Amino acid sequence: MVAGSFAFGAFFIGLPSNSASALAAWALGDDGVLVFRTSKGANLKAFYQAADDIYGARLWVDFPGELIRPRRLKGTGPVNEIRLGKPTPGFTRFVVEFNPSVVLDPTKLRLLGVSPDRWALRLNGLSTRGLRTIGEGNLLPHGSKTLKKYNSLGATSVPLNLSTLPVVPRGRYRVVIDPGHGGPDPGAVGVGGIRESDVVLDISLQVAKLLKAKGVKVNLTRTTEVDLDLPPRVALANRLGASAFVSIHANASRVRNLDVNGIETFFFAGSSGNRLAANIQKQVLNVSPGSPDRGVRKGRFFVIRRTTMPAVLVETGFLTGRLDGKRLAKAPHRRKLALAIAKGILNYLRGLS
Ligand code: ZN
């Protein structure tokens, strides 16, 4: 991390740093999407730095393994120059330097692992006027003809019919929803490279919308793919005096056992989170047929231990599981999970009045 810069990369298991560059091919498309092909499972880190007196805004990605031939390529449109260098022995740095007028919002930049050897970064907010596709190397191994769409999960829309959700007095309650992980911390990575941080953000945004539609005041600890330490998440909830705090996660089995599936919801012993946990657990199980009930359990996670209101952490399934993982990758299931969690929260709130 360079002072003043903003890291937004994803971390994966790394290669030994003395190997050849993990960067095999790259392209910056005229649609403003940067694509990399790397060796499998490479550990990438991405950074953004705003323009200063000397340089335009820069975005760079560090790859393990040393580049043989440092080089510069002239940019087009909003891009001034692309540089490939080796800032430190054993690494490759890929830099996009923009024209001085370009300003990007680093919280909207996401480097996504779309497969074990493929990455995509959409330059959100960049005007693509005059931008021409530029690249080096073959992005399409094995003779394949088309690039797979490098969308992450895609946003899922919230169902219009909210009548199945319990009614609580409008404006009386405030709930903090905490999408687990984010930014450089992808959380669990499941079958096919699906990332916990993406899955839980999608679910959480929908839960928030549903609760708001039912008259509950909602705060999200993060709304984009950014990293956030645990203390600010807790501080936010405590400061707001929320009625409930719900941290949403997805699980991974340590040995990536496909047969481990199930739903569990944690509360901190001695807190009043038990009933909130039971309500959520019940509803999530309802929309996860076949997935084992791992129960309402006592946990010591920071976010539920240090919050001053009833607080729970729900594990919506195992990304590494054959059953759960396949489901969590699908938008309709994530919508069901969002409805279930919202229903559990509303049932709990109804019990308070
Ligand atoms: Zn998690």
PDB file of N, CA and C and ligand atoms in Angstrom, residues 181 196 249-250, ligand 1:
ATOM      1  N   HIS A 181     -17.025  -8.900   4.904  1.00  0.00           N
ATOM      2  CA  HIS A 181     -15.831  -8.784   4.052  1.00  0.00           C
ATOM      3  C   HIS A 181     -15.916  -7.602   3.077  1.00  0.00           C
ATOM      4  N   GLU A 196     -17.413 -14.725  -1.539  1.00  0.00           N
ATOM      5  CA  GLU A 196     -18.351 -14.420  -0.459  1.00  0.00           C
ATOM      6  C   GLU A 196     -18.726 -12.940  -0.435  1.00  0.00           C
ATOM      7  N   HIS A 249     -23.124 -13.409   5.993  1.00  0.00           N
ATOM      8  CA  HIS A 249     -21.929 -14.109   5.493  1.00  0.00           C
ATOM      9  C   HIS A 249     -22.315 -15.371   4.735  1.00  0.00           C
ATOM     10  N   ALA A 250     -21.311 -15.950   4.064  1.00  0.00           N
ATOM     11  CA  ALA A 250     -21.454 -17.292   3.506  1.00  0.00           C
ATOM     12  C   ALA A 250     -20.214 -18.072   3.936  1.00  0.00           C
TER      13      ALA A 250
HETATM   14 ZN    ZN B   1     -17.564 -14.531   6.171  1.00  0.00          ZN
END
